[in-house]
Short mmCIF file of C-alpha atoms in Angstrom, two decimals:
data_model
loop_
_atom_site.label_atom_id
_atom_site.label_comp_id
_atom_site.label_asym_id
_atom_site.label_seq_id
_atom_site.Cartn_x
_atom_site.Cartn_y
_atom_site.Cartn_z
CA ASN A 102 81.19 130.16 136.68
CA ILE A 103 84.13 130.42 134.54
CA TYR A 104 87.35 128.86 135.67
CA PRO A 105 90.27 130.74 133.42
CA LYS A 106 92.32 127.59 133.58
CA LYS A 107 89.67 124.98 132.91
CA GLN A 108 88.79 127.09 130.04
CA SER A 109 92.40 127.93 128.47
CA ALA A 110 93.90 124.14 128.71
CA PRO A 111 91.55 122.85 125.93
CA CYS A 112 92.75 125.52 123.78
CA HIS A 113 96.66 124.84 124.36
CA LYS A 114 95.84 121.01 123.89
CA LYS A 115 94.30 121.70 120.67
CA PHE A 116 97.55 124.02 119.71
CA LEU A 117 99.69 121.26 121.31
CA GLU A 118 98.12 118.38 118.94
CA GLU A 119 98.27 120.43 116.09
CA PHE A 120 102.23 121.42 116.63
CA GLU A 121 103.12 117.44 117.55
CA TYR A 122 101.27 116.53 114.14
CA LEU A 123 103.35 118.75 112.09
CA ARG A 124 106.90 117.46 114.32
CA MET A 125 105.74 113.81 113.87
CA ASN A 126 105.07 114.06 109.81
CA ALA A 127 108.66 116.27 109.52
CA THR A 128 111.67 114.92 108.40
CA GLY A 129 115.41 116.20 107.59
CA VAL A 130 115.81 120.06 107.72
CA MET A 131 111.62 120.57 108.53
CA GLN A 132 111.90 118.16 111.65
CA THR A 133 115.37 120.18 113.12
CA PHE A 134 113.60 123.39 112.16
CA LEU A 135 110.78 122.54 114.18
CA ASP A 136 112.64 121.15 117.17
CA MET A 137 114.32 124.53 117.64
CA ILE A 138 111.27 125.92 118.15
CA THR A 139 110.47 123.98 121.41
CA TYR A 140 114.01 124.90 122.72
CA GLU A 141 112.68 128.12 123.80
CA PRO A 142 109.65 126.76 126.13
CA MET A 143 112.16 123.93 127.28
CA ILE A 144 114.78 126.29 128.27
CA ASN A 145 112.05 128.47 130.51
CA ASN A 146 110.64 124.88 131.80
CA PHE A 147 114.34 124.02 133.31
CA CYS A 148 115.08 127.34 134.52
CA LYS A 149 111.55 127.98 136.45
CA LEU A 150 112.40 124.57 138.13
CA ILE A 151 115.86 125.42 139.12
CA ILE A 152 114.27 128.66 140.78
CA ALA A 153 111.45 126.83 142.32
CA ILE A 154 114.05 124.47 144.00
CA GLN A 155 116.32 127.50 145.13
CA LYS A 156 113.29 129.26 146.61
CA THR A 157 111.55 126.68 148.77
CA ASP A 158 112.16 123.28 150.67
CA GLU A 159 108.82 122.34 149.93
CA PRO A 160 108.34 119.38 147.30
CA GLU A 161 104.91 120.16 146.77
CA GLU A 162 106.00 123.51 145.03
CA VAL A 163 108.38 121.95 142.85
CA VAL A 164 105.62 119.52 141.80
CA LYS A 165 103.35 122.15 141.26
CA ALA A 166 106.08 124.00 139.34
CA ILE A 167 106.41 120.78 136.82
CA ARG A 168 102.72 120.89 136.54
CA GLU A 169 102.75 124.39 135.54
CA SER A 170 105.64 123.76 132.84
CA ASP A 171 105.11 124.34 128.96
CA PRO A 172 104.07 120.90 127.42
CA LEU A 173 105.66 121.89 124.31
CA GLY A 174 109.28 121.87 126.05
CA ALA A 175 108.14 118.88 127.71
CA TYR A 176 110.87 116.42 128.42
CA PRO A 177 110.68 112.73 129.38
CA HIS A 178 112.52 112.60 132.89
CA LEU A 179 111.74 116.18 134.02
CA ASN A 180 109.48 114.75 137.14
CA SER A 181 113.01 113.62 138.20
CA ILE A 182 114.28 116.84 139.09
CA VAL A 183 111.98 116.73 142.36
CA ALA A 184 114.40 113.98 143.70
CA PHE A 185 117.01 117.49 143.59
CA ASP A 186 118.00 118.62 147.07
CA LYS A 187 118.31 122.43 147.42
CA GLN A 188 122.37 122.51 147.84
CA ASP A 189 125.12 124.61 146.57
CA ASP A 190 126.03 122.28 144.13
CA LEU A 191 122.26 121.50 142.45
CA LEU A 192 123.01 123.15 139.13
CA THR A 193 126.28 120.83 138.73
CA ASP A 194 124.29 117.66 139.92
CA LEU A 195 121.01 118.75 137.37
CA PHE A 196 123.36 118.85 134.62
CA ASP A 197 125.70 115.96 135.09
CA SER A 198 122.40 113.96 135.83
CA LEU A 199 119.79 115.10 133.37
CA LEU A 200 120.42 118.30 131.26
CA ILE A 201 123.35 116.80 130.01
CA ASP A 202 120.97 114.35 127.67
CA THR A 203 118.75 117.24 126.20
CA PRO A 204 118.95 119.41 122.98
CA VAL A 205 119.56 122.53 124.87
CA SER A 206 122.27 121.32 126.93
CA LYS A 207 125.29 123.02 124.56
CA TYR A 208 123.36 126.10 125.73
CA PHE A 209 124.13 125.85 129.25
CA TRP A 210 127.52 124.93 128.63
CA GLN A 211 127.77 128.19 126.43
CA TYR A 212 126.91 129.70 129.23
CA PHE A 213 129.25 128.34 131.81
CA LEU A 214 132.31 127.65 130.08
CA PRO A 215 133.72 131.35 129.14
CA GLU A 216 134.09 131.21 132.94
CA LEU A 217 136.19 128.54 133.04
CA SER A 218 139.50 130.44 133.01
CA SER A 219 142.42 128.90 134.47
CA GLU A 220 143.76 125.25 133.13
CA ASP A 221 142.65 123.63 136.92
CA GLU A 222 139.30 124.60 136.53
CA LYS A 223 139.41 123.29 133.16
CA LYS A 224 140.15 119.97 134.48
CA ASP A 225 137.75 120.04 136.92
CA ASP A 226 134.32 121.50 135.03
CA ALA A 227 131.82 120.03 137.83
CA GLY A 228 133.81 121.80 140.23
CA ALA A 229 133.98 125.13 138.03
CA LEU A 230 130.21 124.89 137.29
CA ARG A 231 129.72 124.58 140.97
CA LYS A 232 131.52 127.23 141.69
CA PHE A 233 130.09 129.84 139.71
CA THR A 234 126.44 128.44 139.79
CA THR A 235 126.24 129.47 143.47
CA GLU A 236 126.75 133.11 142.35
CA VAL A 237 124.77 133.46 139.52
CA GLU A 238 121.29 135.24 139.14
CA LEU A 239 119.02 133.02 137.95
CA ASP A 240 116.82 135.21 135.73
CA VAL A 241 120.12 136.61 134.01
CA MET A 242 120.91 133.03 133.28
CA MET A 243 117.20 132.21 131.64
CA ASN A 244 117.95 135.55 129.42
CA MET A 245 121.70 134.59 128.63
CA LEU A 246 120.29 130.91 127.39
CA GLN A 247 117.59 132.36 125.15
CA LYS A 248 120.03 134.83 123.70
CA TYR A 249 122.51 132.00 122.50
CA LEU A 250 119.20 129.60 121.21
CA LEU A 251 118.08 133.01 119.12
CA GLU A 252 121.84 133.41 117.75
CA ASP A 253 121.77 130.10 117.46
CA PHE A 254 118.70 129.83 115.55
CA TYR A 255 119.84 132.62 113.25
CA HIS A 256 122.89 130.57 112.27
CA TYR A 257 120.60 127.48 111.37
CA SER A 258 118.27 129.57 109.31
CA ARG A 259 120.98 131.13 107.75
CA GLU A 260 122.29 127.62 106.77
CA ILE A 261 118.98 126.72 105.23
CA GLY A 262 118.79 129.65 102.94
CA GLY A 263 116.57 130.30 100.02
CA GLU A 264 113.06 132.15 101.24
CA THR A 265 113.25 130.58 104.51
CA TRP A 266 116.35 132.35 105.31
CA GLU A 267 114.68 135.85 103.74
CA VAL A 268 111.68 135.43 106.17
CA MET A 269 113.41 134.09 109.13
CA LYS A 270 116.20 136.63 109.00
CA GLU A 271 113.37 139.27 109.12
CA LEU A 272 111.89 137.77 112.22
CA LEU A 273 114.57 136.81 114.31
CA GLU A 274 116.07 140.27 113.90
CA PHE A 275 112.86 141.86 115.21
CA GLU A 276 112.92 139.25 118.12
CA ALA A 277 116.66 140.36 118.95
CA ASP A 278 115.70 143.91 118.77
CA ARG A 279 112.61 143.13 120.84
CA ARG A 280 114.73 141.52 123.09
CA THR A 281 117.39 144.49 123.46
CA VAL A 282 114.65 146.70 123.99
CA ASN A 283 113.21 144.92 126.79
CA VAL A 284 116.44 143.54 128.34
CA THR A 285 117.15 147.27 128.79
CA VAL A 286 113.73 148.31 130.21
CA ASN A 287 113.46 145.43 132.62
CA SER A 288 116.84 146.38 133.59
CA PHE A 289 115.69 149.55 135.38
CA GLY A 290 115.36 149.38 139.29
CA THR A 291 118.02 146.33 139.35
CA PRO A 292 121.61 146.23 139.76
CA LEU A 293 121.91 145.48 136.14
CA ASN A 294 120.90 149.56 135.41
CA GLU A 295 124.04 150.40 137.75
CA PRO A 296 126.33 152.67 135.07
CA ASP A 297 129.02 150.34 135.78
CA ARG A 298 127.15 147.26 134.95
CA HIS A 299 125.73 148.72 131.57
CA ASP A 300 128.40 147.90 129.11
CA TYR A 301 129.17 144.65 130.06
CA GLU A 302 126.81 142.82 132.03
CA ARG A 303 123.92 144.20 130.64
CA LYS A 304 125.07 144.64 127.05
CA MET A 305 126.11 140.88 127.00
CA LEU A 306 122.47 140.00 127.19
CA TYR A 307 122.06 141.65 123.64
CA PRO A 308 121.97 139.30 121.06
CA ASN A 309 124.67 139.66 118.46
CA PHE A 310 122.42 140.40 115.27
CA GLY A 311 119.64 142.68 114.64
CA THR A 312 119.01 146.05 113.51
CA LEU A 313 119.75 147.37 116.68
CA TYR A 314 123.16 145.54 116.60
CA PRO A 315 125.93 147.36 117.02
CA ASP A 316 125.03 151.27 116.85
CA GLY A 317 121.69 150.86 118.76
CA GLN A 318 122.82 148.90 121.35
CA THR A 319 126.04 150.74 121.97
CA ILE A 320 123.61 153.51 122.42
CA LEU A 321 121.69 151.88 125.28
CA SER A 322 125.13 150.47 127.13
CA GLY A 323 127.22 153.64 126.80
CA TYR A 324 130.24 154.37 125.26
CA GLY A 325 133.46 156.18 126.03
CA PRO A 326 132.44 158.68 129.04
CA LYS A 327 128.94 158.64 128.33
CA PRO A 328 126.56 156.66 130.07
CA GLY A 329 124.24 153.76 129.08
CA VAL A 330 120.35 154.43 129.47
CA SER A 331 119.09 154.19 132.88
CA ASP A 332 115.62 155.22 132.43
CA PHE A 333 112.35 154.94 130.36
CA GLN A 334 112.57 158.84 129.45
CA THR A 335 116.05 158.90 128.55
CA LEU A 336 115.61 155.56 126.43
CA GLY A 337 113.01 157.49 124.32
CA THR A 338 114.97 160.45 123.64
CA GLU A 339 117.65 158.50 122.64
CA PHE A 340 115.59 157.02 120.02
CA LYS A 341 113.41 159.62 118.98
CA SER A 342 115.45 161.16 116.07
CA LYS A 343 116.63 158.29 114.96
CA SER A 344 115.17 156.05 112.09
CA VAL A 345 115.07 152.71 114.41
CA ARG A 346 112.65 150.27 115.02
CA PHE A 347 110.50 150.60 118.28
CA ALA A 348 111.03 154.39 118.33
CA THR A 349 107.57 155.53 117.86
CA ILE A 350 106.61 153.32 120.90
CA LEU A 351 109.47 154.26 122.87
CA GLN A 352 107.85 157.64 123.31
CA ASP A 353 104.82 156.17 125.02
CA GLU A 354 106.00 154.49 128.40
CA GLU A 355 102.37 154.05 129.51
CA ASN A 356 101.67 151.75 126.58
CA PHE A 357 104.99 150.76 125.85
CA VAL A 358 104.13 146.61 126.70
CA TYR A 359 100.78 146.64 124.70
CA GLY A 360 102.48 148.58 121.74
CA MET A 361 105.30 145.99 121.62
CA ARG A 362 102.59 143.34 121.47
CA GLN A 363 101.12 144.66 118.50
CA GLU A 364 104.18 145.16 116.71
CA ALA A 365 105.09 141.65 117.26
CA ALA A 366 101.55 140.81 115.94
CA LYS A 367 102.44 142.34 112.61
CA MET A 368 105.52 141.33 112.24
CA TYR A 369 104.59 137.46 112.84
CA ALA A 370 101.74 137.87 110.29
CA LYS A 371 104.24 138.49 107.87
CA GLY A 372 105.53 134.73 108.58
CA PHE A 373 102.53 133.85 106.29
CA GLU A 374 103.65 135.71 103.07
CA GLY A 375 105.42 133.84 100.20
CA GLN A 376 105.52 130.13 99.88
CA SER A 377 107.95 126.90 100.26
CA HIS A 378 109.69 128.45 103.39
CA TYR A 379 109.61 127.26 107.06
CA GLY A 380 108.99 130.64 108.66
CA CYS A 381 105.08 130.04 108.51
CA PHE A 382 105.92 127.65 111.01
CA TYR A 383 107.77 129.62 113.81
CA ALA A 384 105.71 132.39 112.91
CA PHE A 385 102.49 130.01 113.93
CA TYR A 386 104.24 129.13 116.72
CA LYS A 387 104.55 132.98 118.03
CA LEU A 388 100.99 133.79 117.16
CA LYS A 389 99.34 131.19 118.86
CA MET A 390 101.38 132.14 121.93
CA ILE A 391 99.56 135.82 121.19
CA GLU A 392 96.42 133.84 120.78
CA LEU A 393 96.43 131.75 124.14
CA ARG A 394 97.41 135.03 126.41
CA ASN A 395 94.44 137.04 124.75
CA LEU A 396 92.21 133.96 125.74
CA LYS A 397 93.47 134.02 129.35
CA LEU A 398 93.03 137.31 129.58
CA ILE A 399 89.55 137.32 128.16
CA PHE A 400 88.91 134.49 130.59
CA ASP A 401 90.57 136.09 133.69
CA THR A 402 88.52 139.62 133.06
CA ILE A 403 85.08 137.89 132.77
CA SER A 404 85.34 135.44 135.27
CA GLN A 405 85.89 138.15 138.24
CA PRO A 406 84.02 140.96 139.22
CA ARG A 407 84.69 144.06 137.74
CA THR A 408 83.09 147.44 136.76
CA ALA A 409 82.27 148.17 133.42
CA GLU A 410 84.94 150.50 132.55
CA GLU A 411 87.35 147.87 134.36
CA ARG A 412 86.55 145.10 131.66
CA ARG A 413 86.69 147.74 128.96
CA ALA A 414 90.31 148.67 129.87
CA LEU A 415 91.16 145.10 130.17
CA PHE A 416 89.76 144.42 126.67
CA LYS A 417 91.78 146.79 125.22
CA SER A 418 95.27 144.99 126.17
CA VAL A 419 93.86 142.11 123.82
CA THR A 420 96.25 141.83 120.96
CA PRO A 421 94.51 141.74 117.46
CA LEU A 422 95.94 139.30 115.00
CA PHE A 423 95.97 139.73 111.06
CA GLU A 424 95.00 143.33 111.77
CA ASP A 425 94.71 145.53 108.18
#
């Protein structure tokens, strides 16, 4: 028998060893650059654990979430999160005792500080944080944190300059555009898709750079009396006559997810072009994530009884890498 998790584990472990080898031998700017790549899984780990604590009273479920966290975003004291109780000030205590010492704490503060409007609240950050974390939608918070990280990575790459900036500018703008479209599509059928939330709450989740910024984002969020995009058909229609990224993919709702993955694989393969730049390490990480997903899909497909037709359909979802 084939057990997908058991088969995938050595592949993931090999990638982690390769990436950690790079980090251990890096210094200066390259070390910071590689560290920033790990911030994405670190944010995801913390957010998923917070969601697990909020959803269950069973410590076993939280321990399970810790076991399933991404090792690339590991933090030495992550296991101590099990000791936190499900309560109104969960995030306050979590931030004060754990998050504040992590390299991603600045993104959490960047999310919460704009909410601190009155002078009284600013004098008591913990009290203000408690007030707003009880109302927040945690999936929205996760998207905002990833947006701040993406913008920070963009600014840092620009500071590095040279060929690294040329390569990373293209890769990160692609990632920003993809996030903009995905946020819009994923909002369909949720409260964020209500017309009065298009031009502020949903738009806040869009990165402040990319080829869709600002004109494409304005189309998505609406302007003046014109409402924002609220369904996939309208999304495809709005972009059909425009020379913008993803315009062709957005005409095919059925294959949208697969089309976006293919586009990502092609884009990150470009990260290996040129020489003497750090963009190849970011591309390496992104392509490895696609490769690991492909392997998991293959193992899942062959480990369960399926018809030949079902297997062919599933194998079509495998994203080719370095395709001509």
